[in-house]
mmCIF file with all atom_site columns, C-alpha atoms in Angstrom:
data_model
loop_
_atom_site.group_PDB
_atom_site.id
_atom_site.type_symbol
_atom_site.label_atom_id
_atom_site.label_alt_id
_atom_site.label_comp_id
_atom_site.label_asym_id
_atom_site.label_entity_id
_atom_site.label_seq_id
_atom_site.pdbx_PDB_ins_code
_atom_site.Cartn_x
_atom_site.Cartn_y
_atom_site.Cartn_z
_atom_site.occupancy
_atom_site.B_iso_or_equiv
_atom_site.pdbx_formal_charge
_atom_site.auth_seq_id
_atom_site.auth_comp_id
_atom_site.auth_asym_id
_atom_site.auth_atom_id
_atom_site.pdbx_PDB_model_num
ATOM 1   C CA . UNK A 1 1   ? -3.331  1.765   22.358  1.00 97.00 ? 1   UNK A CA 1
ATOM 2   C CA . UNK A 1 2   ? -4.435  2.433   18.809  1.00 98.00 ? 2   UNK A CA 1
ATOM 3   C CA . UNK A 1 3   ? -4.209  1.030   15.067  1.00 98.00 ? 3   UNK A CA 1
ATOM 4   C CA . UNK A 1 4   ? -3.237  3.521   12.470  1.00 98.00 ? 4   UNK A CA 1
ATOM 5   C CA . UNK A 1 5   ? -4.164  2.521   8.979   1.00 97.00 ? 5   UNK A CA 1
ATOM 6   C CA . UNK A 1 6   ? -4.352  4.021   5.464   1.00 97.00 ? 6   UNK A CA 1
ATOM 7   C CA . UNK A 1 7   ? -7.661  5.067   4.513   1.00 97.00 ? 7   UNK A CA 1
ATOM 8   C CA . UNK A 1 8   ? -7.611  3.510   0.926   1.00 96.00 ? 8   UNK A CA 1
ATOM 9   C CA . UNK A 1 9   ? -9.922  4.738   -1.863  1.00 94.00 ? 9   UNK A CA 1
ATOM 10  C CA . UNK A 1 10  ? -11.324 2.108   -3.574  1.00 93.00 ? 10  UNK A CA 1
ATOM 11  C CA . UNK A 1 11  ? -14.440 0.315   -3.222  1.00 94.00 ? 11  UNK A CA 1
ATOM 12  C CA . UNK A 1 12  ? -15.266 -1.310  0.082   1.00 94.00 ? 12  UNK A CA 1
ATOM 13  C CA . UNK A 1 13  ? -16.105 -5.228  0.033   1.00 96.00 ? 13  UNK A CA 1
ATOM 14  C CA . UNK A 1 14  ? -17.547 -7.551  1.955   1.00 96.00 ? 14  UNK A CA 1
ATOM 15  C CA . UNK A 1 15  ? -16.425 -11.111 1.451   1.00 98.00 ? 15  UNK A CA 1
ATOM 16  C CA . UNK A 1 16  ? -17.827 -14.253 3.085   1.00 98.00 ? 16  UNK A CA 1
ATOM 17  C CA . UNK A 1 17  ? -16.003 -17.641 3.379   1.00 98.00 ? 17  UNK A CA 1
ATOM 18  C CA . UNK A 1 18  ? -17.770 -21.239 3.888   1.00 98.00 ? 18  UNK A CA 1
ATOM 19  C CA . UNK A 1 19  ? -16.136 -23.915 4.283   1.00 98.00 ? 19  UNK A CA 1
ATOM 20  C CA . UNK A 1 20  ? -13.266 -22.456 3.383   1.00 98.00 ? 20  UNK A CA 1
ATOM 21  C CA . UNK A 1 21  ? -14.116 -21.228 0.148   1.00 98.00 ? 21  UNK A CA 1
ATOM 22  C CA . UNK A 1 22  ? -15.182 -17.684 -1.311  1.00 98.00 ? 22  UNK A CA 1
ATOM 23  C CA . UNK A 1 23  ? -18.911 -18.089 -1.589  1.00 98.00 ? 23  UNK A CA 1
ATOM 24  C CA . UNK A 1 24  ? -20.071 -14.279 -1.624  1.00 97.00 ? 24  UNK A CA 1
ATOM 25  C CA . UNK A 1 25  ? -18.520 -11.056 -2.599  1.00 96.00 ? 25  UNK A CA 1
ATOM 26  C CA . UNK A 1 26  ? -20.612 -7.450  -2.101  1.00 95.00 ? 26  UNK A CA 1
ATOM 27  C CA . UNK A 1 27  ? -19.921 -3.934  -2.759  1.00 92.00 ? 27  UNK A CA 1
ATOM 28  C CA . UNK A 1 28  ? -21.257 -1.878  0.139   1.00 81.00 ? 28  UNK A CA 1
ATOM 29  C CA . UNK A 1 29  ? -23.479 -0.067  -1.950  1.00 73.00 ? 29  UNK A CA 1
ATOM 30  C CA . UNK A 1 30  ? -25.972 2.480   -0.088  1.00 68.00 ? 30  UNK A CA 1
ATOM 31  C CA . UNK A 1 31  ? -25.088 1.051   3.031   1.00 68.00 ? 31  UNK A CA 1
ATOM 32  C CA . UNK A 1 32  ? -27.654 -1.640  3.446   1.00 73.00 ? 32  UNK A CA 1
ATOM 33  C CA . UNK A 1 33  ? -27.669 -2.946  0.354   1.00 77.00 ? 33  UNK A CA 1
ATOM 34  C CA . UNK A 1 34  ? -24.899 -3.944  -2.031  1.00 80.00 ? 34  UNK A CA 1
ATOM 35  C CA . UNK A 1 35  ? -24.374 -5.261  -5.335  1.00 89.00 ? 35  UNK A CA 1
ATOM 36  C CA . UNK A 1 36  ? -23.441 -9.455  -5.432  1.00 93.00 ? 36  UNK A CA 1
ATOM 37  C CA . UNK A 1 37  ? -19.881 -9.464  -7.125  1.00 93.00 ? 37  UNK A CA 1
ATOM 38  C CA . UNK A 1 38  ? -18.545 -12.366 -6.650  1.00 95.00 ? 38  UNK A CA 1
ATOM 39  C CA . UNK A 1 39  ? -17.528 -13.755 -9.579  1.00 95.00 ? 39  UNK A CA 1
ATOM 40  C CA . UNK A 1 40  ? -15.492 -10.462 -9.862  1.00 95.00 ? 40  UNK A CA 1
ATOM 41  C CA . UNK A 1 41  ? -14.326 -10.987 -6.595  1.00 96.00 ? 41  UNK A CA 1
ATOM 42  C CA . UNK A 1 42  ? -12.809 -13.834 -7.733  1.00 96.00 ? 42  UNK A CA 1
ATOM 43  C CA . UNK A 1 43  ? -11.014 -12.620 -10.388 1.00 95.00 ? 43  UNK A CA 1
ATOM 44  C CA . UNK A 1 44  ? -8.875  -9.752  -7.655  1.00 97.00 ? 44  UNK A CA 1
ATOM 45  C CA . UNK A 1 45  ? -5.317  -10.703 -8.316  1.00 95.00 ? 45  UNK A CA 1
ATOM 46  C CA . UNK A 1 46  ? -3.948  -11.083 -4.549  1.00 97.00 ? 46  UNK A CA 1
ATOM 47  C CA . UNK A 1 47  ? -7.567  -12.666 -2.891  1.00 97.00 ? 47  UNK A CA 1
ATOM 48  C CA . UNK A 1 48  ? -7.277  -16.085 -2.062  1.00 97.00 ? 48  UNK A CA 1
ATOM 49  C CA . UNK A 1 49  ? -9.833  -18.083 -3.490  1.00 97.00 ? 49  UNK A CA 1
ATOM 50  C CA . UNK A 1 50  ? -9.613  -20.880 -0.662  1.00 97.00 ? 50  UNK A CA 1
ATOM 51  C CA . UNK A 1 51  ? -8.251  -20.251 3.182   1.00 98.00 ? 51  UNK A CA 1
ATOM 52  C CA . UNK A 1 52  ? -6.834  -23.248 5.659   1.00 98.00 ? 52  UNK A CA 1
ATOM 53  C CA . UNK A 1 53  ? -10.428 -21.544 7.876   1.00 98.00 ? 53  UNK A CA 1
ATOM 54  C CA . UNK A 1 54  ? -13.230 -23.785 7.863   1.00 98.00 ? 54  UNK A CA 1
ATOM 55  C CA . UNK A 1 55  ? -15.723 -22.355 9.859   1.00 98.00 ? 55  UNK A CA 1
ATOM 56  C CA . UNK A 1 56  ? -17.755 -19.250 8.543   1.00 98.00 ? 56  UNK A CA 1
ATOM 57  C CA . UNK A 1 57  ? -16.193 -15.796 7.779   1.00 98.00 ? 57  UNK A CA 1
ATOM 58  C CA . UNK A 1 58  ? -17.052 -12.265 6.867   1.00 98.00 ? 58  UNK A CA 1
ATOM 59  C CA . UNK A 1 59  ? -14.293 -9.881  6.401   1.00 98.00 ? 59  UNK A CA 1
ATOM 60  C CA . UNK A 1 60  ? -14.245 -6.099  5.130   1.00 96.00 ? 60  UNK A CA 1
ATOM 61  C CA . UNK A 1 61  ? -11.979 -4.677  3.260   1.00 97.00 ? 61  UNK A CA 1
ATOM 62  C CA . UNK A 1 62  ? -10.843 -2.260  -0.307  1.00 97.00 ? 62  UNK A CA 1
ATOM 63  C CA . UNK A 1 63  ? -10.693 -2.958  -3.738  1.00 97.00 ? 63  UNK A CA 1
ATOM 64  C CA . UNK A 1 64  ? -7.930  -1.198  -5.027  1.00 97.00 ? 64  UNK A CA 1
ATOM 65  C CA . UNK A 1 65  ? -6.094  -0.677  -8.587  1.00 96.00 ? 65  UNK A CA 1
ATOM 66  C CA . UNK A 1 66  ? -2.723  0.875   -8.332  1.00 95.00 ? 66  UNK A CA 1
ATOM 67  C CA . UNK A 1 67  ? -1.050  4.018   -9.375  1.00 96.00 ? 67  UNK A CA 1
ATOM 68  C CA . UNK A 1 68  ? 0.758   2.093   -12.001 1.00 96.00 ? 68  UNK A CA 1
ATOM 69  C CA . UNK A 1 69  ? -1.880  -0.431  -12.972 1.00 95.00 ? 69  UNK A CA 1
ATOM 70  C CA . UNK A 1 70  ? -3.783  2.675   -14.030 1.00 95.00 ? 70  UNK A CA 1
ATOM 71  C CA . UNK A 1 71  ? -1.401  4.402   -15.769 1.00 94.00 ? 71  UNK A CA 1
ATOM 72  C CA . UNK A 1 72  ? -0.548  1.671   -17.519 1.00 94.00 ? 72  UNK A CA 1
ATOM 73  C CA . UNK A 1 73  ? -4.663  1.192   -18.558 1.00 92.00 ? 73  UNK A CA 1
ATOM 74  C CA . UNK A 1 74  ? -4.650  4.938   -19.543 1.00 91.00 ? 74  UNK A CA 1
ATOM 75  C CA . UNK A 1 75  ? -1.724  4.380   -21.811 1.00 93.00 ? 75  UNK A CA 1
ATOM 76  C CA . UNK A 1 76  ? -3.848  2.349   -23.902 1.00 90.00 ? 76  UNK A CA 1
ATOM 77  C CA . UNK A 1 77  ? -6.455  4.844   -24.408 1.00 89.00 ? 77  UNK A CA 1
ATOM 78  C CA . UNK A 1 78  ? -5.613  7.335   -27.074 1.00 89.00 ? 78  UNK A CA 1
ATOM 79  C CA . UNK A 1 79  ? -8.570  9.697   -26.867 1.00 90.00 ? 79  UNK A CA 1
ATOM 80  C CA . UNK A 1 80  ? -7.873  11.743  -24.020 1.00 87.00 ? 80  UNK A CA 1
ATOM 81  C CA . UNK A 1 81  ? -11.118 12.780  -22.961 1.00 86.00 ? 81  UNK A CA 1
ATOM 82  C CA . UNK A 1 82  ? -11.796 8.905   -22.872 1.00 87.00 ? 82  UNK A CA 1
ATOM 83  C CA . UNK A 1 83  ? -9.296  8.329   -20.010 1.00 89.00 ? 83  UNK A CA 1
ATOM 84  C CA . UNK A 1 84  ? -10.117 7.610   -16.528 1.00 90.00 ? 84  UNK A CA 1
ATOM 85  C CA . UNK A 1 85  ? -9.855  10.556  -14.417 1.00 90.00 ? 85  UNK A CA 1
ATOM 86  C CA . UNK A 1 86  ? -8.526  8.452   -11.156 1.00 91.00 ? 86  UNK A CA 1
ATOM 87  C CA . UNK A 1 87  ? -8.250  4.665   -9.864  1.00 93.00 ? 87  UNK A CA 1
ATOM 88  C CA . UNK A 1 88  ? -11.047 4.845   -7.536  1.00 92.00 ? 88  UNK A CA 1
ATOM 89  C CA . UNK A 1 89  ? -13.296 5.303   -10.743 1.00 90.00 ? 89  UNK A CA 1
ATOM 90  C CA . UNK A 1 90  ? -12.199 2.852   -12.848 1.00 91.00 ? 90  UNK A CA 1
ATOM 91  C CA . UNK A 1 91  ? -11.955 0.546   -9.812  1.00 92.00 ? 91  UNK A CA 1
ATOM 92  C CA . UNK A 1 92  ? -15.383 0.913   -8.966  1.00 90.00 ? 92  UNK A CA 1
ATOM 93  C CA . UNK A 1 93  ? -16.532 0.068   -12.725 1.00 87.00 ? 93  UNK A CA 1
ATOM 94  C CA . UNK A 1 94  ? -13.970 -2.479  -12.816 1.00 89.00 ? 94  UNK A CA 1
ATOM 95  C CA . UNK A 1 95  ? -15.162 -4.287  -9.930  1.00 90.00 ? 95  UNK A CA 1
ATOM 96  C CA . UNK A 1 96  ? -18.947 -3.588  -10.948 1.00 88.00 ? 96  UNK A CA 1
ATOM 97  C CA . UNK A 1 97  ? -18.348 -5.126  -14.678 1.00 83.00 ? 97  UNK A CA 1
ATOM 98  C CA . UNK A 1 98  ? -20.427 -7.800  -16.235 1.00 83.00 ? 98  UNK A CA 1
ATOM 99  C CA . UNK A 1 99  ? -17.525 -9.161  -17.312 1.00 85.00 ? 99  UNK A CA 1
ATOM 100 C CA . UNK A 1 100 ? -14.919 -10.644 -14.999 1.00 89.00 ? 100 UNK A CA 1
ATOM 101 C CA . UNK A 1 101 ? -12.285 -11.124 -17.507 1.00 90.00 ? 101 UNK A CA 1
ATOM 102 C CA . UNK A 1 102 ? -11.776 -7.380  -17.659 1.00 88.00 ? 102 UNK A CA 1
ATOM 103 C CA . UNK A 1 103 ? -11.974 -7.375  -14.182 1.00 90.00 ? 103 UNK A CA 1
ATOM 104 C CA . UNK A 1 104 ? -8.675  -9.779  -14.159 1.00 90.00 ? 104 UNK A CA 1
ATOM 105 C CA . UNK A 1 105 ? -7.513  -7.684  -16.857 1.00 91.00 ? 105 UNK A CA 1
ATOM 106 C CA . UNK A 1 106 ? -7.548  -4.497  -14.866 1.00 92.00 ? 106 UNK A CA 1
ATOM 107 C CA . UNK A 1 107 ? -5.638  -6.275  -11.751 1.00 94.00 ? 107 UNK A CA 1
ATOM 108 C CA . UNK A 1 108 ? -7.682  -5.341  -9.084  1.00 96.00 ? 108 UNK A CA 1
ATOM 109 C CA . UNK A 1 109 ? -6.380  -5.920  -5.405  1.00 96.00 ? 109 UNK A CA 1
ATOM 110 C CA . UNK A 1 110 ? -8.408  -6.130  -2.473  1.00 98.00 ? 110 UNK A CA 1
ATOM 111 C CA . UNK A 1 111 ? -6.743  -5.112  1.403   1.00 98.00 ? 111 UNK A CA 1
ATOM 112 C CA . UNK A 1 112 ? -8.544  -6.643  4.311   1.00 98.00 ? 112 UNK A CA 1
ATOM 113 C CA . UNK A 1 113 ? -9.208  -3.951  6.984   1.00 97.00 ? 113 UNK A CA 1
ATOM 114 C CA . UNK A 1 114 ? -11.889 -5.690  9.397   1.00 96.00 ? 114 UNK A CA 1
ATOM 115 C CA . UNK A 1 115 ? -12.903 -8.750  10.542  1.00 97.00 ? 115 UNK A CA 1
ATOM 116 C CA . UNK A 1 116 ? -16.310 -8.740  10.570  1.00 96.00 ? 116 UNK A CA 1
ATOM 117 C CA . UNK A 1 117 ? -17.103 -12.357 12.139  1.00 97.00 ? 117 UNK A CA 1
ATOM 118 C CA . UNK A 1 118 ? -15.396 -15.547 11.956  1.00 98.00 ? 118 UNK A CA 1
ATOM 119 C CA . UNK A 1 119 ? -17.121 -18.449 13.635  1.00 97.00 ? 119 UNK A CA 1
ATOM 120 C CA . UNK A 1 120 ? -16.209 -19.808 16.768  1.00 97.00 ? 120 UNK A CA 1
ATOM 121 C CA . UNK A 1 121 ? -13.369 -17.511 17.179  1.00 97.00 ? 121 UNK A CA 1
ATOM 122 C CA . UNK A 1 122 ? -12.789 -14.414 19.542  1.00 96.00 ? 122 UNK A CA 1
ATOM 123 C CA . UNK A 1 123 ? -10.441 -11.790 19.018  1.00 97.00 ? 123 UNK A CA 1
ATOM 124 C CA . UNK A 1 124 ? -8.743  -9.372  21.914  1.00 97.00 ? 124 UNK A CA 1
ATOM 125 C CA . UNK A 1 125 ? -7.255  -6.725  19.688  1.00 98.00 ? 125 UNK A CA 1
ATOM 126 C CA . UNK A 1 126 ? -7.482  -5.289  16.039  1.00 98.00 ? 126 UNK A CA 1
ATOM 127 C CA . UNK A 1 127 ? -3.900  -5.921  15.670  1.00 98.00 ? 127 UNK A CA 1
ATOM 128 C CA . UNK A 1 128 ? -4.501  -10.379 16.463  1.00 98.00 ? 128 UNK A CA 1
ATOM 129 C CA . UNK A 1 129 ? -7.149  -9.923  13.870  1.00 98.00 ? 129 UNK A CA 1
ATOM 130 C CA . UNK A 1 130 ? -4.670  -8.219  11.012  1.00 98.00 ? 130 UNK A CA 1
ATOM 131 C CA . UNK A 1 131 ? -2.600  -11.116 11.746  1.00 98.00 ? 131 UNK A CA 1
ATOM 132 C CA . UNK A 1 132 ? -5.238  -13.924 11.766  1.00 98.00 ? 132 UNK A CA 1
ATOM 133 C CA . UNK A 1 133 ? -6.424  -12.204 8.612   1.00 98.00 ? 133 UNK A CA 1
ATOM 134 C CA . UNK A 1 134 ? -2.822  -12.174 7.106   1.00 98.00 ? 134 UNK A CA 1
ATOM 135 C CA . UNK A 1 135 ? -2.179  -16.374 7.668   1.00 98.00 ? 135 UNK A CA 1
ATOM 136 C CA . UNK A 1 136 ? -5.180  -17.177 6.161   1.00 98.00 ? 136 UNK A CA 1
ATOM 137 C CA . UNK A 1 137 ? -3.368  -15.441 2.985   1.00 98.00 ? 137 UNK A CA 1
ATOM 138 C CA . UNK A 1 138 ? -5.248  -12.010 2.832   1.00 98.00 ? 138 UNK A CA 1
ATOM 139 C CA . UNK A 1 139 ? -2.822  -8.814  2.446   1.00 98.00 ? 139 UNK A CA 1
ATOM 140 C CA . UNK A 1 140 ? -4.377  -6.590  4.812   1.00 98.00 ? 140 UNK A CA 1
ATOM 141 C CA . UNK A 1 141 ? -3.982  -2.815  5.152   1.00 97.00 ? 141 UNK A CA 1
ATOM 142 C CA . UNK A 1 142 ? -0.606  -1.632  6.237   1.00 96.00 ? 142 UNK A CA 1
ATOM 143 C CA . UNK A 1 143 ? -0.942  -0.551  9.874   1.00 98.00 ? 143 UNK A CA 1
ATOM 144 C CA . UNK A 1 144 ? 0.947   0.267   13.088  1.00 98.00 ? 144 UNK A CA 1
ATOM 145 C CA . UNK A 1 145 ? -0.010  0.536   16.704  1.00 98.00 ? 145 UNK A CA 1
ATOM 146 C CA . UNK A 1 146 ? 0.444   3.885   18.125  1.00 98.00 ? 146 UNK A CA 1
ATOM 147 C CA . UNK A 1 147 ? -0.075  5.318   21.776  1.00 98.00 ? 147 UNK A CA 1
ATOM 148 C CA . UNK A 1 148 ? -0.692  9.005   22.826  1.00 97.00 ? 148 UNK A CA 1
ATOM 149 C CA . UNK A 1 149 ? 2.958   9.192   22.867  1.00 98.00 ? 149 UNK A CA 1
ATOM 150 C CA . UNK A 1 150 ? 3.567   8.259   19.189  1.00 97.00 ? 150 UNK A CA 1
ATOM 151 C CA . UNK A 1 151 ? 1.191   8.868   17.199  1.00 97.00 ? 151 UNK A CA 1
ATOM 152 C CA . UNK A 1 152 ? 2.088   12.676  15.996  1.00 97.00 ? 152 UNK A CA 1
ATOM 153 C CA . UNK A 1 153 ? 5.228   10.390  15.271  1.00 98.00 ? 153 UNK A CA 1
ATOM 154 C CA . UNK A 1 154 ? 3.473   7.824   13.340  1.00 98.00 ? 154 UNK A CA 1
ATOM 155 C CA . UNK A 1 155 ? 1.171   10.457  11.468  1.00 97.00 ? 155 UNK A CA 1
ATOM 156 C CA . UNK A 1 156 ? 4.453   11.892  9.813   1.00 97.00 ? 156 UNK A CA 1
ATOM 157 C CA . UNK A 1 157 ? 5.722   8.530   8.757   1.00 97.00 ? 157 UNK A CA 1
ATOM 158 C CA . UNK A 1 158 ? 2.604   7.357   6.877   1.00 97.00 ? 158 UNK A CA 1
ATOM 159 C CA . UNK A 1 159 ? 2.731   11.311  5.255   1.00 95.00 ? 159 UNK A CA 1
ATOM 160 C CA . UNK A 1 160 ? 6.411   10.664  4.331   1.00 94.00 ? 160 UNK A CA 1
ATOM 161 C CA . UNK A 1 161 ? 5.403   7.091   2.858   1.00 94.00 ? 161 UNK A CA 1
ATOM 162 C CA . UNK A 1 162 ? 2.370   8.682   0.608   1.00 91.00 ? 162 UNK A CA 1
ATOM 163 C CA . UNK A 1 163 ? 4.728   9.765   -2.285  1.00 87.00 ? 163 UNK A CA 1
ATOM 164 C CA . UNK A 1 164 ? 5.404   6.189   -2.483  1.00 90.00 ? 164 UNK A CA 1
ATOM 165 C CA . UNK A 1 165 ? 2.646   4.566   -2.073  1.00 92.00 ? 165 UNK A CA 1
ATOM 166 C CA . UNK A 1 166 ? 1.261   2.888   -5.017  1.00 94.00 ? 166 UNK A CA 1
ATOM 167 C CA . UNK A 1 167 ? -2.235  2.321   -3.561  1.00 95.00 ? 167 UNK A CA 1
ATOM 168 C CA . UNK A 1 168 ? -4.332  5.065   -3.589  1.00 94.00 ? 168 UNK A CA 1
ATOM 169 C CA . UNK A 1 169 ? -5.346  6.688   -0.265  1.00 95.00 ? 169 UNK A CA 1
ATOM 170 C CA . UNK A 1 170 ? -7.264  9.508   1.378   1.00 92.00 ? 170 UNK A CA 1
ATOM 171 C CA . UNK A 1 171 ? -6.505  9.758   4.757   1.00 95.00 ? 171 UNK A CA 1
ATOM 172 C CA . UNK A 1 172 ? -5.773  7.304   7.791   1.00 97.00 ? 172 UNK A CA 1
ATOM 173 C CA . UNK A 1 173 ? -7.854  5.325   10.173  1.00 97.00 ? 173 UNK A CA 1
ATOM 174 C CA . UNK A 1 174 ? -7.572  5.526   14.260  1.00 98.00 ? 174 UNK A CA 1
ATOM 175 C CA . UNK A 1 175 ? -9.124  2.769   15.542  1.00 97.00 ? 175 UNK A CA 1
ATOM 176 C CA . UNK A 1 176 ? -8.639  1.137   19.182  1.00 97.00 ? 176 UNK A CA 1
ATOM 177 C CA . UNK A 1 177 ? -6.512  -1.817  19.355  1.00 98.00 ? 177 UNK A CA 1
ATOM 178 C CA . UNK A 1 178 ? -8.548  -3.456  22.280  1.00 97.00 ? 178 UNK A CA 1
ATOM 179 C CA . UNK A 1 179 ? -12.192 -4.232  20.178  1.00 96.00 ? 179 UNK A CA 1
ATOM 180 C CA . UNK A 1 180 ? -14.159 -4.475  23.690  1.00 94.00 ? 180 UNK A CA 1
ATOM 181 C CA . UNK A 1 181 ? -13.472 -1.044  24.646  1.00 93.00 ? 181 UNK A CA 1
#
């Protein structure tokens, strides 16, 4: 059994919770190193600033601005050649800025997609995780399980659900439900 899930394109964030509380936000930078962000992190319209989870916990996921949040930011921009050429960009700066208020202002989202560690707890499959992740009040990336059987099925519903989606996405992600195999 497999998890099929949107590839979004954004900017990929790593968020740790204490306690409870949001106490670290990085971009994923080069790979080993990221940039601290978390007083932007902070600022994403849908993240939860506090979660009913006390122990420790690191979670992955994608920054995002919408199709129409952008359009609506390139309205506002009267010199053409000074528009942003996609959301990904102007996510990535967004997120980046020195200045949270604009990144409130530019209504950032972020979608969990992996659970990197939480202490103390022990998860079977991806799919218990996308739950877990979803009652401590993330949104998490939309997904459905898929077998051998399904999944040229599944493939063709996420393509017919692209024209709609608002969230900007390049592709999908496979990934075994059961996390020890």
């Amino acid at each position: 059994e497999g998890v099929l899930s949107w590839k979004l394109d954004g900017l990929t964030i790593v968020l740790t919770y204490e306690g409870g509380r949001l106490t670290k936000g990085v971009t994923r930078g080069n790979g080993e190193i990221g940039e601290v962000i978390t007083a932007n992190a902070r600022a994403f319209i849908n993240l939860p600033l506090t979660i009913p989870f006390k122990g420790r916990l690191v979670l992955r996921g994608e920054a995002v601005i919408s199709y129409p949040d952008f359009e609506k930011i390139n309205e506002t921009i009267a010199d053409e050649g000074a528009k942003y050429k996609n959301p990904r960009n102007l996510c990535s700066g967004s997120v980046r800025q020195l200045n949270s208020a604009v990144t409130a202002e530019r209504h950032v989202r972020f979608y969990a997609f992996a659970l990197v560690s939480a202490e103390g707890l022990e998860f079977a499959k991806r799919t218990e995780q996308f739950d877990w992740l979803a009652e401590q009040g993330f949104a998490v990336v939309q997904h459905k399980r898929v077998t051998a059987s399904d999944l040229e099925v599944t493939v063709k519903w996420f393509a017919g659900e692209i024209e709609d989606n608002i969230n900007p996405s390049d592709g999908l992600v496979l990934s075994y439900n059961d996390i020890a195999y």
